[in-house]
Short mmCIF file of C-alpha atoms in Angstrom, two decimals:
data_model
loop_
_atom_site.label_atom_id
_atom_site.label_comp_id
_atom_site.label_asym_id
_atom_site.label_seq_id
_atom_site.Cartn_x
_atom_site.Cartn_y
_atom_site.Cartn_z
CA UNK A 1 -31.91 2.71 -10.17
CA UNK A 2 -30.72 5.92 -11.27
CA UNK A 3 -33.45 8.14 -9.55
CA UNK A 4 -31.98 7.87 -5.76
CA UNK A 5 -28.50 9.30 -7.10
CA UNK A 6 -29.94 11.92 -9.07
CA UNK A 7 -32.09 12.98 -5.80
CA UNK A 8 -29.01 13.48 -4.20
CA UNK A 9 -27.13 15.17 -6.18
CA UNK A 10 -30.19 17.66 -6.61
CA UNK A 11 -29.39 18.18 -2.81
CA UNK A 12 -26.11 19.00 -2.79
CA UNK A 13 -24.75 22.45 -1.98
CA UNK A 14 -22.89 24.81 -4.28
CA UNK A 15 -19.98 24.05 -2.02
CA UNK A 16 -20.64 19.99 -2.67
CA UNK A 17 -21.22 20.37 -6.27
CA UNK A 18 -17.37 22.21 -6.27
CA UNK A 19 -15.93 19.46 -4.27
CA UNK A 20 -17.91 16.35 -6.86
CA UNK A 21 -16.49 18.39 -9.72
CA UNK A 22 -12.57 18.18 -8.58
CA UNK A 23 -13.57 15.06 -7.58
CA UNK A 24 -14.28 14.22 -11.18
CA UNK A 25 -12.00 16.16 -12.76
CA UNK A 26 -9.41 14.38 -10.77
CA UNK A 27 -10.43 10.75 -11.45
CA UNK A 28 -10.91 11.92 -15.50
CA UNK A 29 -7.54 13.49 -15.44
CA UNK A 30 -6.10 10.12 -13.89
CA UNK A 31 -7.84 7.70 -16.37
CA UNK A 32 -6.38 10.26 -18.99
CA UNK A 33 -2.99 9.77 -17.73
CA UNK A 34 -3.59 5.82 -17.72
CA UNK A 35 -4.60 5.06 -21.08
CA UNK A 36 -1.40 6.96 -22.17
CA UNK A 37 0.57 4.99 -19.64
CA UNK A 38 -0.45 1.29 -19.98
CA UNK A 39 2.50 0.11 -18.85
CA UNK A 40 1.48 1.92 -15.20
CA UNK A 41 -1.74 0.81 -15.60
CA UNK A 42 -0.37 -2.99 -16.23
CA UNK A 43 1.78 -2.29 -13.34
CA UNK A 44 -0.90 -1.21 -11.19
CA UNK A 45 -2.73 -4.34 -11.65
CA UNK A 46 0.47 -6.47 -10.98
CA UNK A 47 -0.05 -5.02 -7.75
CA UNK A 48 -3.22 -5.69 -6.83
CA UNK A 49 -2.80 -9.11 -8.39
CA UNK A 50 0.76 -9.94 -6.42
CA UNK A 51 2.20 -7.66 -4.22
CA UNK A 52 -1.33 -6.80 -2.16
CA UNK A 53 -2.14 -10.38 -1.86
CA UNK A 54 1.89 -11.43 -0.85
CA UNK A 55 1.93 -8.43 2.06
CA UNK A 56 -1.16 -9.52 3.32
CA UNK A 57 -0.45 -13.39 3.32
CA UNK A 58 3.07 -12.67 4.77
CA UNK A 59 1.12 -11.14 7.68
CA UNK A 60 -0.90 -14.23 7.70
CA UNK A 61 1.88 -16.87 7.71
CA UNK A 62 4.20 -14.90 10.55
CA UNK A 63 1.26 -14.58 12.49
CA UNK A 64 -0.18 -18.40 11.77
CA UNK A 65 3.64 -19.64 12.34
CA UNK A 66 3.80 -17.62 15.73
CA UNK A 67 0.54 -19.22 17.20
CA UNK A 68 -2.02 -17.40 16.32
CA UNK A 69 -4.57 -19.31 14.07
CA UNK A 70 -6.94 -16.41 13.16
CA UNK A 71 -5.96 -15.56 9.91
CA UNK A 72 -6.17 -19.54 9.14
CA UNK A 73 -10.03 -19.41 10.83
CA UNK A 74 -10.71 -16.17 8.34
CA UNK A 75 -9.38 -17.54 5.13
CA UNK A 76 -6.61 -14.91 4.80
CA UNK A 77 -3.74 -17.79 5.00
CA UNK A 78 -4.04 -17.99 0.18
CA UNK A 79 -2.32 -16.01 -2.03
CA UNK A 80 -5.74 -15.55 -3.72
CA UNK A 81 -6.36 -11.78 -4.41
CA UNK A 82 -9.96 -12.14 -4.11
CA UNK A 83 -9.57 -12.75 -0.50
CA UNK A 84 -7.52 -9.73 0.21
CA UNK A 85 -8.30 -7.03 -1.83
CA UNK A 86 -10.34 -3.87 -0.58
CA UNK A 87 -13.34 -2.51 -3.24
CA UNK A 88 -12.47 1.24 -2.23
CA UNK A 89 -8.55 0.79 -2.33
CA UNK A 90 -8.90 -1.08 -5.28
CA UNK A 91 -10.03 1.84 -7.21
CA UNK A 92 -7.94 4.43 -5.37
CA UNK A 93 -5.22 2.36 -6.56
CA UNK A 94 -6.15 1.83 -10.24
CA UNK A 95 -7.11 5.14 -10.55
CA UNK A 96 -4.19 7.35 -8.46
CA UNK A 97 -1.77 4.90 -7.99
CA UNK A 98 -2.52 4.98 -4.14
CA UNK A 99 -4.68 2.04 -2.55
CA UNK A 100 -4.59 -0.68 0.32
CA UNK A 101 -5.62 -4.42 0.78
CA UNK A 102 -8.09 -5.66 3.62
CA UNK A 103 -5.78 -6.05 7.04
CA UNK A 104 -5.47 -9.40 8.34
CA UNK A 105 -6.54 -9.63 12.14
CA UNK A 106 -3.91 -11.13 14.28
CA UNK A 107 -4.38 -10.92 18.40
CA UNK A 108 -0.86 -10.36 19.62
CA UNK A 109 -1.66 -12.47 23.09
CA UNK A 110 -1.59 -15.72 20.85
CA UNK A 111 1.36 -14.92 19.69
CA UNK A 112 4.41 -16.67 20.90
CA UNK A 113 7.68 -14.34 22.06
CA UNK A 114 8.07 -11.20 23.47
CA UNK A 115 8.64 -9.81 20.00
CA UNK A 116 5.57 -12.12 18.00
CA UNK A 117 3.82 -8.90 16.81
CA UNK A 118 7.05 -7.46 15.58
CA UNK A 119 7.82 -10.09 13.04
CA UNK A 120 4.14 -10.44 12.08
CA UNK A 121 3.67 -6.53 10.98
CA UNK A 122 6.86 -6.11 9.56
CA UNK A 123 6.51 -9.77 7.44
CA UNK A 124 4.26 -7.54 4.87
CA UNK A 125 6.82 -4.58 3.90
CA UNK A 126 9.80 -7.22 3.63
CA UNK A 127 7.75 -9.09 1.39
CA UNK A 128 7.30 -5.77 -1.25
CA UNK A 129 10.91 -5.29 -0.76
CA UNK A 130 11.46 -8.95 -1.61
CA UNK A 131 8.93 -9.00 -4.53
CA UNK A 132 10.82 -5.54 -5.48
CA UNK A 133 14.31 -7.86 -5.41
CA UNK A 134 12.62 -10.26 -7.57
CA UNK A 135 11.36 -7.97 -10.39
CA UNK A 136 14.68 -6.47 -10.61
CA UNK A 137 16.44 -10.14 -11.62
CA UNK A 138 15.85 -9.61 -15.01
CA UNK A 139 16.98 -6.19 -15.56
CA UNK A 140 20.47 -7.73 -13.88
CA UNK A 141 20.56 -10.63 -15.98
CA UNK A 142 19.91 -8.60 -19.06
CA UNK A 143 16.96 -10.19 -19.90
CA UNK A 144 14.45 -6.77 -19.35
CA UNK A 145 15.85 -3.34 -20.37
CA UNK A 146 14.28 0.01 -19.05
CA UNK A 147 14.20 1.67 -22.83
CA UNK A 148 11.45 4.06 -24.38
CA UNK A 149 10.55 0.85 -26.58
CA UNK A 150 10.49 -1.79 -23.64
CA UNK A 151 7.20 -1.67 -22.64
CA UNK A 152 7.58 -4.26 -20.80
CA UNK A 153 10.41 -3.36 -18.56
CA UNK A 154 8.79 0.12 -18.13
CA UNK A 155 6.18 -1.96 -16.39
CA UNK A 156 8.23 -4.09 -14.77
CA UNK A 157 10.52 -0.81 -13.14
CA UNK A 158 6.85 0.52 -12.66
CA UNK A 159 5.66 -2.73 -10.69
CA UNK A 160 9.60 -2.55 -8.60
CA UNK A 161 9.21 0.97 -7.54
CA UNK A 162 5.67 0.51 -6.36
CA UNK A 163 6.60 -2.12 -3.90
CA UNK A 164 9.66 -0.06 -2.46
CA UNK A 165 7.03 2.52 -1.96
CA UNK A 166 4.78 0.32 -0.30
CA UNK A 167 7.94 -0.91 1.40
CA UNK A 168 8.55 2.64 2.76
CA UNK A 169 5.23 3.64 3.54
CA UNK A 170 4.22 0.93 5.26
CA UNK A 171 7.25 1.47 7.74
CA UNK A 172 5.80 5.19 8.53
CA UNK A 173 5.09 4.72 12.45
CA UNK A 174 1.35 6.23 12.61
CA UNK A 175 -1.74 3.63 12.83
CA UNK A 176 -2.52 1.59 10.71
CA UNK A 177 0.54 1.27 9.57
CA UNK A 178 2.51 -1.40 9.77
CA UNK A 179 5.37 0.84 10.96
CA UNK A 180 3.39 2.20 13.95
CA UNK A 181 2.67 -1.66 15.46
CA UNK A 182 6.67 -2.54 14.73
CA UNK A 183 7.25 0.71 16.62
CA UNK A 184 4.34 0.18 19.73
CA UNK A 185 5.81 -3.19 20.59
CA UNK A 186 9.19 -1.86 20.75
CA UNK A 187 8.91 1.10 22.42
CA UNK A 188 8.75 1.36 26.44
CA UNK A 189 5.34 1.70 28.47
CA UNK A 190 5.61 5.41 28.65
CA UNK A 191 5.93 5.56 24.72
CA UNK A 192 3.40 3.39 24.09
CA UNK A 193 0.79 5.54 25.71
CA UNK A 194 1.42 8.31 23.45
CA UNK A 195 0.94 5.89 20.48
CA UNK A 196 -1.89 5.49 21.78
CA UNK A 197 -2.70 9.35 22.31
CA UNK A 198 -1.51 10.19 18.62
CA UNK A 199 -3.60 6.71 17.18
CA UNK A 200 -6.89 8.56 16.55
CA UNK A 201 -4.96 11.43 14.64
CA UNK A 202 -2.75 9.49 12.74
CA UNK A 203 -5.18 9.33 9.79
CA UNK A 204 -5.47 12.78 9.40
CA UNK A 205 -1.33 13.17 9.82
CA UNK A 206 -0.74 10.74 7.36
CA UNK A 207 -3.32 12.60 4.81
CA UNK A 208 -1.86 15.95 5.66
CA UNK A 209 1.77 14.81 5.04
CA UNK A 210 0.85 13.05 1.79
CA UNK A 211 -1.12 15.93 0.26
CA UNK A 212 -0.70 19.25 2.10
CA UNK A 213 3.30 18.41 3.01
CA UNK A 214 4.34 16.67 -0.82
CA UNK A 215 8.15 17.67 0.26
CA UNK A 216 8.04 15.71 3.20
CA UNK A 217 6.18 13.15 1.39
CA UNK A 218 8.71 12.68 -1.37
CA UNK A 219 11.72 13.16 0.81
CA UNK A 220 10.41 9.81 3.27
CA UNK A 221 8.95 7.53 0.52
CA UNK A 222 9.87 8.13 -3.10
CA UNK A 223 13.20 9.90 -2.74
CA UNK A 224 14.65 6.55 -1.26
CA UNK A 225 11.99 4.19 -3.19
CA UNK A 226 13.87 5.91 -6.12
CA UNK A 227 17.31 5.68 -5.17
CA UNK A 228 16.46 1.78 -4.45
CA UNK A 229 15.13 1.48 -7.77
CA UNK A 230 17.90 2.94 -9.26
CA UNK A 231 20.61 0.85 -7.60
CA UNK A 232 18.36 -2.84 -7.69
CA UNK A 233 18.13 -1.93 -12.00
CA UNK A 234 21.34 -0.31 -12.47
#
């Protein structure tokens, strides 16, 4: 099984072999930084376990409850993460911190109301910000405290301020965003057809922003995800 990958890499370029090798030394450095953090890493998998399968059903139920029946028909209407989760953003997530779930499909001309495909994409970042709520009960009862000995509520605040910045991002209005369909179906006609002119470039905008712009990054998503996180924990 081995001898097809070792062909390749016998025909990769200088220039490849550079690119594998940051590749590796990235994902080592990560796993490095994980089994000294295994509260992040238990955080992560709260995640991928609840908040990835609760955005993606909340899509599923507002768009179900609106008239459209496709997400019933495709088995995305469970809470089960098996259904939801995405191999490759699985392991982007586990490994940086940074992943995504399967989308649900949902056909805004079943939907009932002007406004049906509104409520349906923003039904997914309400719910982080709603799980985000609900992790932060105990730290207002008392009952979890954010200490250098709590592992526990070190994963906890780790599992909260993940879902504000899934919260956050996910409003960003560039495909596939949720943000960008809340914005299309808002906007006027004329607007709309430059969502539709930016649409093939958004991927490489929100990559650029992300990684090449980290400022711009930090000032949209975790400069409020942490000021959020500060006032839900106290």
């Amino acid at each position: 099984m081995l001898t097809p990958l070792i062909a390749r890499l016998r025909r990769l370029t200088p220039i490849q072999w550079v690119i594998v090798a940051l590749l590796l030394w990235f994902v080592l450095t990560e796993i490095y930084y994980l089994i000294r953090q295994p509260s992040l890493l238990l955080a992560r998998l709260l995640i991928l376990g609840i908040a990835f399968p609760v955005h993606e059903f909340a899509h599923a139920w507002a768009a179900v409850s609106l008239g459209d029946e496709t997400p019933r028909l495709q088995g995305r209407l469970t809470l089960n993460p098996l259904k939801h989760l995405d191999v490759f953003g699985t392991i982007l997530l586990l490994i940086n911190g940074f992943g995504w779930a399967k989308p649900v499909q949902v056909f805004p001309w079943y939907l009932r109301g002007k406004y049906g495909m509104v409520w349906v994409a923003l039904a997914g970042p309400v719910s982080n910000l709603i799980l985000a709520v609900l992790g932060a009960v105990g730290f207002r009862l008392g009952a979890v405290q954010l200490t250098g000995a709590s592992f526990f509520g070190q994963m906890i605040a780790q599992f909260i301020f993940i879902n504000l910045i899934l919260f956050f991002f996910n409003l960003i209005p560039l495909f596939p965003l949720d943000g960008e369909k809340i914005a299309y179906h808002l906007a006027p006609l004329d607007w709309q057809r430059q969502f539709d002119r930016i649409r093939p470039y958004s991927i490489f905008i929100l990559i650029m922003v992300a990684f090449a712009l980290p400022q711009v990054f930090s000032f949209l998503i975790i400069g409020p995800s942490q000021f959020l996180l500060n006032l839900l924990i106290g």
